[in-house]
GROMACS .gro file of N, CA and C in nm:
model
  450
    1MET      N    1  -2.507   8.471   2.043
    1MET     CA    2  -2.412   8.502   1.938
    1MET      C    3  -2.374   8.650   1.946
    2VAL      N    4  -2.247   8.680   1.936
    2VAL     CA    5  -2.198   8.816   1.943
    2VAL      C    6  -2.217   8.881   1.806
    3SER      N    7  -2.274   9.002   1.806
    3SER     CA    8  -2.294   9.069   1.678
    3SER      C    9  -2.164   9.138   1.637
    4ARG      N   10  -2.146   9.145   1.508
    4ARG     CA   11  -2.026   9.204   1.451
    4ARG      C   12  -2.034   9.356   1.458
    5THR      N   13  -1.924   9.419   1.493
    5THR     CA   14  -1.918   9.565   1.493
    5THR      C   15  -1.920   9.614   1.349
    6ARG      N   16  -2.005   9.710   1.320
    6ARG     CA   17  -2.018   9.766   1.185
    6ARG      C   18  -1.942   9.898   1.179
    7PHE      N   19  -1.883   9.925   1.062
    7PHE     CA   20  -1.810  10.049   1.040
    7PHE      C   21  -1.864  10.126   0.920
    8ASP      N   22  -1.984  10.090   0.873
    8ASP     CA   23  -2.036  10.151   0.750
    8ASP      C   24  -2.072  10.299   0.766
    9ASP      N   25  -2.073  10.349   0.890
    9ASP     CA   26  -2.097  10.492   0.908
    9ASP      C   27  -1.973  10.564   0.964
   10SER      N   28  -1.859  10.498   0.964
   10SER     CA   29  -1.736  10.557   1.012
   10SER      C   30  -1.689  10.668   0.918
   11ASP      N   31  -1.615  10.765   0.971
   11ASP     CA   32  -1.559  10.869   0.885
   11ASP      C   33  -1.423  10.827   0.829
   12CYS      N   34  -1.380  10.704   0.856
   12CYS     CA   35  -1.251  10.652   0.807
   12CYS      C   36  -1.273  10.562   0.686
   13PRO      N   37  -1.211  10.594   0.570
   13PRO     CA   38  -1.227  10.509   0.451
   13PRO      C   39  -1.173  10.368   0.470
   14VAL      N   40  -1.070  10.350   0.551
   14VAL     CA   41  -1.016  10.215   0.574
   14VAL      C   42  -1.119  10.133   0.651
   15ALA      N   43  -1.179  10.191   0.753
   15ALA     CA   44  -1.280  10.119   0.832
   15ALA      C   45  -1.400  10.080   0.745
   16ARG      N   46  -1.447  10.171   0.661
   16ARG     CA   47  -1.559  10.137   0.573
   16ARG      C   48  -1.522  10.028   0.474
   17SER      N   49  -1.399  10.033   0.422
   17SER     CA   50  -1.355   9.930   0.328
   17SER      C   51  -1.347   9.794   0.395
   18VAL      N   52  -1.291   9.790   0.516
   18VAL     CA   53  -1.282   9.665   0.590
   18VAL      C   54  -1.422   9.613   0.622
   19ASP      N   55  -1.513   9.703   0.650
   19ASP     CA   56  -1.651   9.663   0.676
   19ASP      C   57  -1.711   9.592   0.554
   20ALA      N   58  -1.676   9.639   0.435
   20ALA     CA   59  -1.733   9.583   0.312
   20ALA      C   60  -1.664   9.454   0.268
   21ILE      N   61  -1.534   9.445   0.278
   21ILE     CA   62  -1.462   9.329   0.222
   21ILE      C   63  -1.351   9.280   0.312
   22GLY      N   64  -1.356   9.307   0.440
   22GLY     CA   65  -1.244   9.281   0.528
   22GLY      C   66  -1.223   9.140   0.577
   23ASP      N   67  -1.321   9.051   0.562
   23ASP     CA   68  -1.294   8.916   0.610
   23ASP      C   69  -1.219   8.838   0.502
   24TRP      N   70  -1.144   8.736   0.543
   24TRP     CA   71  -1.057   8.667   0.449
   24TRP      C   72  -1.134   8.597   0.339
   25TRP      N   73  -1.252   8.540   0.369
   25TRP     CA   74  -1.326   8.471   0.264
   25TRP      C   75  -1.366   8.567   0.153
   26SER      N   76  -1.411   8.685   0.189
   26SER     CA   77  -1.453   8.782   0.087
   26SER      C   78  -1.336   8.823  -0.001
   27LEU      N   79  -1.222   8.849   0.058
   27LEU     CA   80  -1.105   8.886  -0.022
   27LEU      C   81  -1.061   8.772  -0.113
   28LEU      N   82  -1.069   8.649  -0.064
   28LEU     CA   83  -1.031   8.535  -0.147
   28LEU      C   84  -1.132   8.510  -0.258
   29ILE      N   85  -1.259   8.538  -0.233
   29ILE     CA   86  -1.360   8.529  -0.339
   29ILE      C   87  -1.330   8.632  -0.447
   30VAL      N   88  -1.298   8.754  -0.406
   30VAL     CA   89  -1.264   8.858  -0.504
   30VAL      C   90  -1.139   8.817  -0.581
   31ARG      N   91  -1.039   8.764  -0.513
   31ARG     CA   92  -0.918   8.715  -0.581
   31ARG      C   93  -0.955   8.612  -0.687
   32ASP      N   94  -1.039   8.514  -0.648
   32ASP     CA   95  -1.079   8.410  -0.743
   32ASP      C   96  -1.159   8.467  -0.859
   33ALA      N   97  -1.240   8.568  -0.833
   33ALA     CA   98  -1.315   8.633  -0.942
   33ALA      C   99  -1.218   8.696  -1.042
   34PHE      N  100  -1.113   8.760  -0.993
   34PHE     CA  101  -1.011   8.814  -1.083
   34PHE      C  102  -0.941   8.703  -1.160
   35ASP      N  103  -0.930   8.586  -1.099
   35ASP     CA  104  -0.865   8.472  -1.165
   35ASP      C  105  -0.959   8.396  -1.257
   36GLY      N  106  -1.084   8.441  -1.269
   36GLY     CA  107  -1.175   8.382  -1.365
   36GLY      C  108  -1.288   8.298  -1.309
   37SER      N  109  -1.293   8.277  -1.179
   37SER     CA  110  -1.405   8.201  -1.122
   37SER      C  111  -1.533   8.282  -1.137
   38ARG      N  112  -1.642   8.213  -1.171
   38ARG     CA  113  -1.770   8.281  -1.189
   38ARG      C  114  -1.885   8.208  -1.121
   39ARG      N  115  -1.874   8.079  -1.106
   39ARG     CA  116  -1.984   8.000  -1.051
   39ARG      C  117  -1.957   7.959  -0.907
   40PHE      N  118  -2.067   7.939  -0.835
   40PHE     CA  119  -2.061   7.898  -0.695
   40PHE      C  120  -1.967   7.778  -0.678
   41GLY      N  121  -1.983   7.677  -0.760
   41GLY     CA  122  -1.902   7.556  -0.749
   41GLY      C  123  -1.754   7.582  -0.772
   42GLU      N  124  -1.722   7.674  -0.860
   42GLU     CA  125  -1.582   7.708  -0.884
   42GLU      C  126  -1.520   7.773  -0.760
   43PHE      N  127  -1.595   7.866  -0.701
   43PHE     CA  128  -1.545   7.930  -0.578
   43PHE      C  129  -1.532   7.826  -0.468
   44GLN      N  130  -1.630   7.739  -0.455
   44GLN     CA  131  -1.631   7.640  -0.348
   44GLN      C  132  -1.513   7.544  -0.363
   45ARG      N  133  -1.488   7.497  -0.484
   45ARG     CA  134  -1.374   7.405  -0.507
   45ARG      C  135  -1.241   7.473  -0.481
   46SER      N  136  -1.226   7.595  -0.527
   46SER     CA  137  -1.100   7.666  -0.510
   46SER      C  138  -1.071   7.696  -0.363
   47LEU      N  139  -1.173   7.738  -0.291
   47LEU     CA  140  -1.152   7.784  -0.154
   47LEU      C  141  -1.168   7.674  -0.049
   48GLY      N  142  -1.247   7.572  -0.080
   48GLY     CA  143  -1.274   7.467   0.018
   48GLY      C  144  -1.356   7.518   0.136
   49VAL      N  145  -1.430   7.624   0.115
   49VAL     CA  146  -1.510   7.686   0.220
   49VAL      C  147  -1.646   7.615   0.228
   50ALA      N  148  -1.703   7.613   0.346
   50ALA     CA  149  -1.836   7.554   0.363
   50ALA      C  150  -1.937   7.631   0.277
   51LYS      N  151  -2.034   7.559   0.224
   51LYS     CA  152  -2.131   7.620   0.134
   51LYS      C  153  -2.210   7.732   0.200
   52ASN      N  154  -2.246   7.716   0.327
   52ASN     CA  155  -2.322   7.822   0.394
   52ASN      C  156  -2.240   7.950   0.410
   53ILE      N  157  -2.112   7.936   0.437
   53ILE     CA  158  -2.025   8.053   0.450
   53ILE      C  159  -2.008   8.120   0.314
   54LEU      N  160  -1.986   8.039   0.210
   54LEU     CA  161  -1.971   8.095   0.076
   54LEU      C  162  -2.098   8.167   0.033
   55THR      N  163  -2.212   8.107   0.060
   55THR     CA  164  -2.340   8.171   0.026
   55THR      C  165  -2.353   8.306   0.094
   56THR      N  166  -2.322   8.310   0.222
   56THR     CA  167  -2.331   8.436   0.297
   56THR      C  168  -2.236   8.541   0.241
   57ARG      N  169  -2.113   8.504   0.211
   57ARG     CA  170  -2.014   8.600   0.159
   57ARG      C  171  -2.052   8.647   0.020
   58LEU      N  172  -2.098   8.557  -0.066
   58LEU     CA  173  -2.139   8.598  -0.201
   58LEU      C  174  -2.256   8.695  -0.195
   59ARG      N  175  -2.354   8.665  -0.110
   59ARG     CA  176  -2.469   8.756  -0.095
   59ARG      C  177  -2.425   8.894  -0.047
   60ALA      N  178  -2.332   8.897   0.048
   60ALA     CA  179  -2.283   9.025   0.100
   60ALA      C  180  -2.207   9.102  -0.007
   61LEU      N  181  -2.127   9.033  -0.086
   61LEU     CA  182  -2.052   9.101  -0.193
   61LEU      C  183  -2.146   9.152  -0.302
   62VAL      N  184  -2.252   9.080  -0.330
   62VAL     CA  185  -2.353   9.127  -0.426
   62VAL      C  186  -2.427   9.247  -0.367
   63ALA      N  187  -2.469   9.237  -0.241
   63ALA     CA  188  -2.541   9.347  -0.176
   63ALA      C  189  -2.455   9.472  -0.167
   64GLY      N  190  -2.326   9.453  -0.151
   64GLY     CA  191  -2.233   9.565  -0.142
   64GLY      C  192  -2.189   9.621  -0.275
   65GLY      N  193  -2.237   9.560  -0.384
   65GLY     CA  194  -2.203   9.612  -0.516
   65GLY      C  195  -2.065   9.574  -0.566
   66VAL      N  196  -1.999   9.477  -0.502
   66VAL     CA  197  -1.867   9.431  -0.544
   66VAL      C  198  -1.880   9.326  -0.655
   67LEU      N  199  -1.979   9.239  -0.641
   67LEU     CA  200  -2.011   9.137  -0.742
   67LEU      C  201  -2.154   9.158  -0.788
   68ALA      N  202  -2.184   9.110  -0.907
   68ALA     CA  203  -2.321   9.106  -0.957
   68ALA      C  204  -2.354   8.961  -0.988
   69SER      N  205  -2.475   8.922  -0.958
   69SER     CA  206  -2.524   8.789  -0.993
   69SER      C  207  -2.596   8.801  -1.126
   70VAL      N  208  -2.547   8.728  -1.226
   70VAL     CA  209  -2.601   8.739  -1.362
   70VAL      C  210  -2.637   8.600  -1.414
   71PRO      N  211  -2.724   8.593  -1.517
   71PRO     CA  212  -2.752   8.462  -1.576
   71PRO      C  213  -2.624   8.398  -1.630
   72ALA      N  214  -2.618   8.267  -1.622
   72ALA     CA  215  -2.499   8.194  -1.668
   72ALA      C  216  -2.473   8.222  -1.815
   73SER      N  217  -2.348   8.237  -1.850
   73SER     CA  218  -2.308   8.270  -1.986
   73SER      C  219  -2.337   8.157  -2.085
   74ASP      N  220  -2.356   8.035  -2.035
   74ASP     CA  221  -2.384   7.923  -2.125
   74ASP      C  222  -2.534   7.901  -2.147
   75GLY      N  223  -2.616   7.990  -2.093
   75GLY     CA  224  -2.761   7.980  -2.111
   75GLY      C  225  -2.829   7.884  -2.016
   76SER      N  226  -2.755   7.821  -1.927
   76SER     CA  227  -2.816   7.727  -1.832
   76SER      C  228  -2.892   7.805  -1.725
   77ALA      N  229  -2.957   7.732  -1.637
   77ALA     CA  230  -3.037   7.794  -1.531
   77ALA      C  231  -2.952   7.846  -1.416
   78TYR      N  232  -2.822   7.822  -1.421
   78TYR     CA  233  -2.734   7.866  -1.313
   78TYR      C  234  -2.713   8.016  -1.316
   79ARG      N  235  -2.660   8.068  -1.205
   79ARG     CA  236  -2.621   8.209  -1.195
   79ARG      C  237  -2.469   8.215  -1.189
   80GLU      N  238  -2.416   8.323  -1.232
   80GLU     CA  239  -2.272   8.347  -1.222
   80GLU      C  240  -2.248   8.478  -1.148
   81TYR      N  241  -2.130   8.489  -1.092
   81TYR     CA  242  -2.091   8.608  -1.018
   81TYR      C  243  -1.980   8.678  -1.095
   82VAL      N  244  -2.001   8.804  -1.126
   82VAL     CA  245  -1.902   8.882  -1.200
   82VAL      C  246  -1.869   9.008  -1.121
   83LEU      N  247  -1.746   9.051  -1.136
   83LEU     CA  248  -1.703   9.174  -1.071
   83LEU      C  249  -1.773   9.293  -1.134
   84THR      N  250  -1.820   9.382  -1.051
   84THR     CA  251  -1.875   9.509  -1.097
   84THR      C  252  -1.758   9.607  -1.112
   85PRO      N  253  -1.783   9.726  -1.165
   85PRO     CA  254  -1.675   9.827  -1.165
   85PRO      C  255  -1.620   9.853  -1.024
   86LYS      N  256  -1.707   9.853  -0.925
   86LYS     CA  257  -1.662   9.870  -0.786
   86LYS      C  258  -1.570   9.754  -0.746
   87GLY      N  259  -1.606   9.633  -0.786
   87GLY     CA  260  -1.522   9.516  -0.757
   87GLY      C  261  -1.391   9.520  -0.833
   88GLU      N  262  -1.396   9.559  -0.960
   88GLU     CA  263  -1.274   9.567  -1.040
   88GLU      C  264  -1.178   9.670  -0.983
   89ALA      N  265  -1.231   9.772  -0.915
   89ALA     CA  266  -1.145   9.874  -0.854
   89ALA      C  267  -1.064   9.817  -0.737
   90LEU      N  268  -1.097   9.696  -0.693
   90LEU     CA  269  -1.019   9.629  -0.588
   90LEU      C  270  -0.890   9.566  -0.642
   91PHE      N  271  -0.870   9.568  -0.773
   91PHE     CA  272  -0.752   9.504  -0.831
   91PHE      C  273  -0.621   9.550  -0.767
   92PRO      N  274  -0.597   9.680  -0.750
   92PRO     CA  275  -0.471   9.720  -0.685
   92PRO      C  276  -0.460   9.669  -0.542
   93VAL      N  277  -0.571   9.655  -0.472
   93VAL     CA  278  -0.569   9.603  -0.335
   93VAL      C  279  -0.524   9.457  -0.336
   94ILE      N  280  -0.581   9.378  -0.427
   94ILE     CA  281  -0.544   9.236  -0.437
   94ILE      C  282  -0.398   9.223  -0.478
   95VAL      N  283  -0.353   9.305  -0.574
   95VAL     CA  284  -0.213   9.302  -0.616
   95VAL      C  285  -0.123   9.338  -0.500
   96ALA      N  286  -0.159   9.442  -0.424
   96ALA     CA  287  -0.077   9.483  -0.310
   96ALA      C  288  -0.068   9.372  -0.206
   97LEU      N  289  -0.180   9.306  -0.175
   97LEU     CA  290  -0.177   9.195  -0.080
   97LEU      C  291  -0.091   9.080  -0.132
   98ARG      N  292  -0.105   9.051  -0.260
   98ARG     CA  293  -0.025   8.944  -0.321
   98ARG      C  294   0.124   8.977  -0.311
   99GLN      N  295   0.162   9.097  -0.350
   99GLN     CA  296   0.304   9.134  -0.347
   99GLN      C  297   0.358   9.139  -0.205
  100TRP      N  298   0.277   9.188  -0.112
  100TRP     CA  299   0.318   9.191   0.028
  100TRP      C  300   0.341   9.049   0.078
  101GLY      N  301   0.247   8.959   0.044
  101GLY     CA  302   0.260   8.819   0.084
  101GLY      C  303   0.382   8.752   0.024
  102GLU      N  304   0.409   8.779  -0.105
  102GLU     CA  305   0.527   8.721  -0.170
  102GLU      C  306   0.655   8.766  -0.099
  103GLN      N  307   0.658   8.893  -0.060
  103GLN     CA  308   0.778   8.950   0.002
  103GLN      C  309   0.798   8.902   0.145
  104HIS      N  310   0.691   8.881   0.220
  104HIS     CA  311   0.706   8.858   0.363
  104HIS      C  312   0.671   8.718   0.412
  105PHE      N  313   0.612   8.634   0.329
  105PHE     CA  314   0.565   8.505   0.381
  105PHE      C  315   0.617   8.383   0.308
  106PHE      N  316   0.716   8.400   0.221
  106PHE     CA  317   0.775   8.287   0.151
  106PHE      C  318   0.926   8.292   0.167
  107ALA      N  319   0.984   8.177   0.196
  107ALA     CA  320   1.129   8.168   0.204
  107ALA      C  321   1.186   8.175   0.062
  108PRO      N  322   1.310   8.221   0.049
  108PRO     CA  323   1.372   8.223  -0.084
  108PRO      C  324   1.366   8.084  -0.149
  109GLY      N  325   1.321   8.079  -0.272
  109GLY     CA  326   1.310   7.953  -0.345
  109GLY      C  327   1.186   7.872  -0.316
  110GLU      N  328   1.106   7.915  -0.218
  110GLU     CA  329   0.983   7.843  -0.187
  110GLU      C  330   0.881   7.864  -0.298
  111PRO      N  331   0.818   7.756  -0.346
  111PRO     CA  332   0.720   7.772  -0.455
  111PRO      C  333   0.599   7.854  -0.412
  112HIS      N  334   0.553   7.937  -0.503
  112HIS     CA  335   0.430   8.015  -0.482
  112HIS      C  336   0.380   8.062  -0.618
  113SER      N  337   0.262   8.117  -0.619
  113SER     CA  338   0.210   8.172  -0.744
  113SER      C  339   0.259   8.314  -0.760
  114GLU      N  340   0.255   8.363  -0.883
  114GLU     CA  341   0.289   8.502  -0.909
  114GLU      C  342   0.199   8.555  -1.018
  115LEU      N  343   0.177   8.683  -1.015
  115LEU     CA  344   0.092   8.751  -1.112
  115LEU      C  345   0.182   8.804  -1.223
  116VAL      N  346   0.147   8.772  -1.347
  116VAL     CA  347   0.228   8.817  -1.460
  116VAL      C  348   0.142   8.894  -1.560
  117ASP      N  349   0.206   8.980  -1.633
  117ASP     CA  350   0.145   9.055  -1.742
  117ASP      C  351   0.120   8.957  -1.857
  118ARG      N  352  -0.005   8.940  -1.897
  118ARG     CA  353  -0.038   8.844  -2.004
  118ARG      C  354   0.036   8.876  -2.134
  119ARG      N  355   0.046   9.003  -2.167
  119ARG     CA  356   0.107   9.043  -2.294
  119ARG      C  357   0.256   9.016  -2.297
  120ALA      N  358   0.326   9.057  -2.192
  120ALA     CA  359   0.472   9.045  -2.190
  120ALA      C  360   0.520   8.916  -2.122
  121GLY      N  361   0.434   8.857  -2.037
  121GLY     CA  362   0.474   8.736  -1.968
  121GLY      C  363   0.568   8.758  -1.851
  122HIS      N  364   0.584   8.883  -1.809
  122HIS     CA  365   0.675   8.916  -1.699
  122HIS      C  366   0.596   8.947  -1.572
  123ARG      N  367   0.664   8.929  -1.459
  123ARG     CA  368   0.606   8.969  -1.330
  123ARG      C  369   0.574   9.118  -1.333
  124LEU      N  370   0.477   9.155  -1.254
  124LEU     CA  371   0.445   9.297  -1.240
  124LEU      C  372   0.549   9.365  -1.152
  125ARG      N  373   0.574   9.491  -1.179
  125ARG     CA  374   0.659   9.569  -1.090
  125ARG      C  375   0.587   9.587  -0.957
  126ALA      N  376   0.664   9.607  -0.852
  126ALA     CA  377   0.605   9.630  -0.721
  126ALA      C  378   0.523   9.759  -0.722
  127LEU      N  379   0.407   9.754  -0.659
  127LEU     CA  380   0.325   9.875  -0.648
  127LEU      C  381   0.398   9.977  -0.562
  128GLU      N  382   0.380  10.102  -0.598
  128GLU     CA  383   0.439  10.211  -0.522
  128GLU      C  384   0.334  10.318  -0.500
  129VAL      N  385   0.341  10.383  -0.386
  129VAL     CA  386   0.253  10.496  -0.359
  129VAL      C  387   0.328  10.622  -0.399
  130ARG      N  388   0.263  10.703  -0.479
  130ARG     CA  389   0.329  10.823  -0.531
  130ARG      C  390   0.245  10.947  -0.503
  131ALA      N  391   0.315  11.056  -0.479
  131ALA     CA  392   0.250  11.186  -0.460
  131ALA      C  393   0.201  11.236  -0.596
  132GLU      N  394   0.123  11.341  -0.594
  132GLU     CA  395   0.070  11.398  -0.717
  132GLU      C  396   0.181  11.436  -0.815
  133ASP      N  397   0.297  11.476  -0.763
  133ASP     CA  398   0.408  11.516  -0.851
  133ASP      C  399   0.494  11.398  -0.895
  134GLY      N  400   0.458  11.275  -0.857
  134GLY     CA  401   0.531  11.157  -0.900
  134GLY      C  402   0.631  11.102  -0.801
  135ARG      N  403   0.660  11.175  -0.694
  135ARG     CA  404   0.754  11.127  -0.593
  135ARG      C  405   0.699  11.005  -0.522
  136ARG      N  406   0.788  10.909  -0.490
  136ARG     CA  407   0.749  10.797  -0.403
  136ARG      C  408   0.729  10.851  -0.264
  137VAL      N  409   0.622  10.806  -0.197
  137VAL     CA  410   0.597  10.848  -0.060
  137VAL      C  411   0.576  10.726   0.028
  138GLY      N  412   0.614  10.741   0.154
  138GLY     CA  413   0.596  10.637   0.253
  138GLY      C  414   0.514  10.691   0.369
  139PRO      N  415   0.500  10.613   0.474
  139PRO     CA  416   0.417  10.655   0.587
  139PRO      C  417   0.459  10.788   0.649
  140ASP      N  418   0.590  10.812   0.658
  140ASP     CA  419   0.636  10.937   0.718
  140ASP      C  420   0.611  11.059   0.629
  141ASP      N  421   0.579  11.037   0.503
  141ASP     CA  422   0.555  11.146   0.408
  141ASP      C  423   0.407  11.183   0.396
  142THR      N  424   0.322  11.115   0.470
  142THR     CA  425   0.179  11.138   0.454
  142THR      C  426   0.114  11.175   0.587
  143ALA      N  427  -0.002  11.237   0.579
  143ALA     CA  428  -0.081  11.272   0.696
  143ALA      C  429  -0.228  11.258   0.658
  144VAL      N  430  -0.311  11.223   0.755
  144VAL     CA  431  -0.454  11.211   0.732
  144VAL      C  432  -0.519  11.347   0.759
  145HIS      N  433  -0.596  11.394   0.663
  145HIS     CA  434  -0.671  11.519   0.680
  145HIS      C  435  -0.818  11.486   0.665
  146LYS      N  436  -0.899  11.537   0.754
  146LYS     CA  437  -1.043  11.517   0.747
  146LYS      C  438  -1.101  11.605   0.638
  147VAL      N  439  -1.194  11.552   0.561
  147VAL     CA  440  -1.263  11.628   0.458
  147VAL      C  441  -1.399  11.665   0.513
  148SER      N  442  -1.431  11.792   0.509
  148SER     CA  443  -1.559  11.835   0.563
  148SER      C  444  -1.670  11.813   0.460
  149ALA      N  445  -1.789  11.793   0.510
  149ALA     CA  446  -1.906  11.776   0.423
  149ALA      C  447  -1.936  11.909   0.356
  150ASP      N  448  -1.969  11.902   0.228
  150ASP     CA  449  -2.001  12.025   0.155
  150ASP      C  450  -2.149  12.054   0.156
   0.00000   0.00000   0.00000
């Protein structure tokens, strides 16, 4: 079996992030957690993933501090998975992937899901990357600078 390349010691934040949550099952688990799934069976039904794969991904997300395994809210012997603050911080990432997918992978008029503001009932505005002064910025407006250890 080929071992997976690890990036947890990389100096690149994108590489470290992909190392933590970069496979599709993990991202879809996080998506489902935002949509209210909490129990193993709920994730399994939604995703249709094999139980051994789901178990492995849930354990990794718990070990990585993205999810926490807590006693079931109904007092049963089951465990539930809830987003930690670290996991909740993935919300803009999930929204960005959703909006990118809506824009690039559906034909006009093709049915798909959309994320709406619960209070107003409207679609969310497209995410934008902005500079500190509020200007919209794109790839040509940015550069990567290394931060030295203090």
